């Protein structure tokens, strides 16, 4: 069975790997290659953020957590590391709904001022440039191909098309409910930081990687511009230094912007209503595309198997 996957971000590549390793012939087409996508900009901490509906997001996140934990414990250098860290929030509140799936989630007795609540846990940190390159190699090892191609419509010459176009689904699937939530980050030089830190109430995060630190962020709804905004960068740095004063001495290495593909709910479903071939849509992962990637890819594989057995 010949499958065309649209999109070379984390969603398309992970789906491609799952299908390729299950024996399907996979050809991935994308306007932007892996390191040029929004996925390459992600921090990327396992953390279910800005994605719905809650039940499916929890299940996909849990599945991905298992996979990333296994990858972090393996021998290959795929850019996945388990790191502990702390989330701070201004007001004492309910703990997040995903807390039970994280093995070492612990709420602090008292949060450092001015915060009202805090918890620690260990989560995968995925160094996206390394990880996306590794995923692409894994796909190619399974016989898959990756080709740069800008499409104006979904292709109609394949046994099956899987649409993982992120924000591009607005055009390709004529879906006006998928919209950009612009996110900007600053890349700093490593200063010996091991633990991530997150201010959940102000969208400030500090995520250490092997050679650098990603600090963020912004989430501007409906904004398409991909050029980094110097004012936003200054505000991100000020908030990050207030959270972690040691960052004041870290050299700025660069600025990146990505467009989160936000949608009221992630669209993961088979659409065989059109006269041509069947299409599986898998897009609209908002601020959690990395966190949901393996769970969603497993569901896509199951839909493909169901389709074959019809
Ligand atoms: C600043 C920032 C920080 C983030 N941090 C995290 C985090 O810590 N954890 C987390 O889980 N998530 C995080 N995210 C969210 C995450 O990056 C996204 O949810 C994820 O990248 C979506 O992946 P995707 O593969 O669906 O889309 P994308 O990465 O956008 O890829 C879409 C692909 O489709 C292709 N495409 C689109 N239209 C067409 C067309 N017409 N023709 C051909 N190809 C097309 C594109 O070229 C691209 O290859 C963050 C996002 C941002 C911006």
GROMACS .gro file of C-alpha atoms and ligand atoms in nm, residues 5-14 28-51 68 124-126 128 132 147-154 163-172 181-186 198 203 205 207 214-219 226 256-262 282-293, ligand 1:
model
  147
    5UNK     CA    1   0.212   1.179   0.404
    6UNK     CA    2   0.190   1.558   0.378
    7UNK     CA    3   0.417   1.746   0.621
    8UNK     CA    4   0.770   1.699   0.755
    9UNK     CA    5   0.717   1.834   1.106
   10UNK     CA    6   0.711   1.608   1.409
   11UNK     CA    7   0.360   1.482   1.321
   12UNK     CA    8   0.435   1.380   0.961
   13UNK     CA    9   0.772   1.226   1.044
   14UNK     CA   10   0.640   1.024   1.339
   28UNK     CA   11   0.649   1.226   0.258
   29UNK     CA   12   0.592   1.557   0.075
   30UNK     CA   13   0.648   1.893   0.242
   31UNK     CA   14   0.691   2.257   0.157
   32UNK     CA   15   0.929   2.299   0.453
   33UNK     CA   16   1.181   2.026   0.535
   34UNK     CA   17   1.211   1.912   0.900
   35UNK     CA   18   1.454   2.176   1.028
   36UNK     CA   19   1.247   2.458   0.873
   37UNK     CA   20   0.917   2.364   1.037
   38UNK     CA   21   0.740   2.495   1.348
   39UNK     CA   22   0.836   2.163   1.506
   40UNK     CA   23   1.204   2.262   1.485
   41UNK     CA   24   1.128   2.574   1.694
   42UNK     CA   25   0.958   2.389   1.982
   43UNK     CA   26   1.134   2.403   2.320
   44UNK     CA   27   1.044   2.101   2.345
   45UNK     CA   28   0.928   1.977   2.680
   46UNK     CA   29   0.673   1.696   2.713
   47UNK     CA   30   0.380   1.903   2.838
   48UNK     CA   31   0.017   1.890   2.721
   49UNK     CA   32  -0.048   2.258   2.639
   50UNK     CA   33  -0.312   2.424   2.419
   51UNK     CA   34  -0.452   2.101   2.276
   68UNK     CA   35   1.008   0.915   2.477
  124UNK     CA   36   1.134   1.423   2.838
  125UNK     CA   37   1.311   1.721   2.683
  126UNK     CA   38   1.335   1.672   2.309
  128UNK     CA   39   1.421   1.915   1.814
  132UNK     CA   40   1.385   1.560   1.373
  147UNK     CA   41   1.062   1.530  -0.092
  148UNK     CA   42   1.025   1.906  -0.089
  149UNK     CA   43   0.701   2.002  -0.261
  150UNK     CA   44   0.457   2.288  -0.203
  151UNK     CA   45   0.104   2.164  -0.267
  152UNK     CA   46  -0.203   2.371  -0.348
  153UNK     CA   47  -0.435   2.073  -0.287
  154UNK     CA   48  -0.415   1.725  -0.136
  163UNK     CA   49  -0.259   1.503   0.603
  164UNK     CA   50  -0.009   1.622   0.869
  165UNK     CA   51   0.024   1.977   0.733
  166UNK     CA   52  -0.012   2.162   1.066
  167UNK     CA   53  -0.122   2.518   0.999
  168UNK     CA   54  -0.114   2.434   0.624
  169UNK     CA   55  -0.433   2.231   0.672
  170UNK     CA   56  -0.621   2.560   0.671
  171UNK     CA   57  -0.563   2.561   0.295
  172UNK     CA   58  -0.520   2.190   0.213
  181UNK     CA   59  -0.079   3.088   1.761
  182UNK     CA   60   0.255   3.255   1.710
  183UNK     CA   61   0.532   3.156   1.950
  184UNK     CA   62   0.872   3.321   1.985
  185UNK     CA   63   1.176   3.189   2.170
  186UNK     CA   64   1.531   3.303   2.244
  198UNK     CA   65   0.816   2.687   3.394
  203UNK     CA   66   0.406   3.151   2.979
  205UNK     CA   67   0.981   2.875   3.033
  207UNK     CA   68   1.440   2.455   2.889
  214UNK     CA   69   1.559   2.771   2.501
  215UNK     CA   70   1.368   3.047   2.679
  216UNK     CA   71   1.018   3.153   2.591
  217UNK     CA   72   0.773   3.248   2.517
  218UNK     CA   73   0.477   3.414   2.357
  219UNK     CA   74   0.140   3.289   2.232
  226UNK     CA   75   0.747   3.459   1.128
  256UNK     CA   76   1.312   3.175   1.644
  257UNK     CA   77   0.940   3.198   1.570
  258UNK     CA   78   0.692   2.917   1.503
  259UNK     CA   79   0.321   2.903   1.425
  260UNK     CA   80   0.141   2.658   1.654
  261UNK     CA   81  -0.140   2.491   1.457
  262UNK     CA   82  -0.425   2.562   1.698
  282UNK     CA   83  -0.389   1.444   1.164
  283UNK     CA   84  -0.339   1.813   1.242
  284UNK     CA   85  -0.432   2.089   1.486
  285UNK     CA   86  -0.195   1.987   1.769
  286UNK     CA   87  -0.162   2.343   1.903
  287UNK     CA   88   0.112   2.380   2.163
  288UNK     CA   89   0.164   2.009   2.215
  289UNK     CA   90   0.252   1.849   1.882
  290UNK     CA   91   0.569   1.690   2.017
  291UNK     CA   92   0.393   1.574   2.334
  292UNK     CA   93   0.115   1.408   2.133
  293UNK     CA   94   0.325   1.276   1.843
  311LIG     C1   95   0.771   2.857   2.046
  311LIG     C2   96   0.706   2.720   2.047
  311LIG     C3   97   0.734   2.633   2.151
  311LIG     C4   98   0.673   2.507   2.153
  311LIG     N1   99   0.704   2.422   2.255
  311LIG     C5  100   0.649   2.298   2.257
  311LIG     C6  101   0.682   2.207   2.360
  311LIG     O1  102   0.760   2.238   2.451
  311LIG     N2  103   0.623   2.083   2.357
  311LIG     C7  104   0.536   2.046   2.258
  311LIG     O2  105   0.486   1.933   2.260
  311LIG     N3  106   0.503   2.132   2.159
  311LIG     C8  107   0.556   2.256   2.157
  311LIG     N4  108   0.522   2.346   2.058
  311LIG     C9  109   0.415   2.308   1.962
  311LIG    C10  110   0.470   2.225   1.850
  311LIG     O3  111   0.583   2.287   1.793
  311LIG    C11  112   0.363   2.204   1.741
  311LIG     O4  113   0.243   2.154   1.798
  311LIG    C12  114   0.414   2.103   1.640
  311LIG     O5  115   0.538   2.148   1.587
  311LIG    C13  116   0.315   2.078   1.527
  311LIG     O6  117   0.379   1.986   1.442
  311LIG     P1  118   0.323   1.950   1.299
  311LIG     O7  119   0.416   1.849   1.242
  311LIG     O8  120   0.179   1.913   1.312
  311LIG     O9  121   0.330   2.087   1.217
  311LIG     P2  122   0.457   2.163   1.157
  311LIG    O10  123   0.580   2.140   1.236
  311LIG    O11  124   0.413   2.303   1.136
  311LIG    O12  125   0.478   2.093   1.015
  311LIG    C14  126   0.385   2.108   0.912
  311LIG    C15  127   0.443   2.052   0.783
  311LIG    O13  128   0.342   2.058   0.681
  311LIG    C16  129   0.399   2.117   0.565
  311LIG     N5  130   0.297   2.185   0.483
  311LIG    C17  131   0.204   2.274   0.524
  311LIG     N6  132   0.133   2.317   0.418
  311LIG    C18  133   0.183   2.255   0.309
  311LIG    C19  134   0.155   2.258   0.168
  311LIG     N7  135   0.058   2.338   0.119
  311LIG     N8  136   0.228   2.180   0.085
  311LIG    C20  137   0.325   2.099   0.133
  311LIG     N9  138   0.358   2.093   0.264
  311LIG    C21  139   0.289   2.171   0.350
  311LIG    C22  140   0.500   2.216   0.621
  311LIG    O14  141   0.589   2.257   0.520
  311LIG    C23  142   0.562   2.129   0.730
  311LIG    O15  143   0.658   2.041   0.673
  311LIG    C24  144   0.583   2.470   2.051
  311LIG    C25  145   0.559   2.559   1.946
  311LIG    C26  146   0.619   2.682   1.943
  311LIG    C27  147   0.593   2.774   1.827
   0.00000   0.00000   0.00000
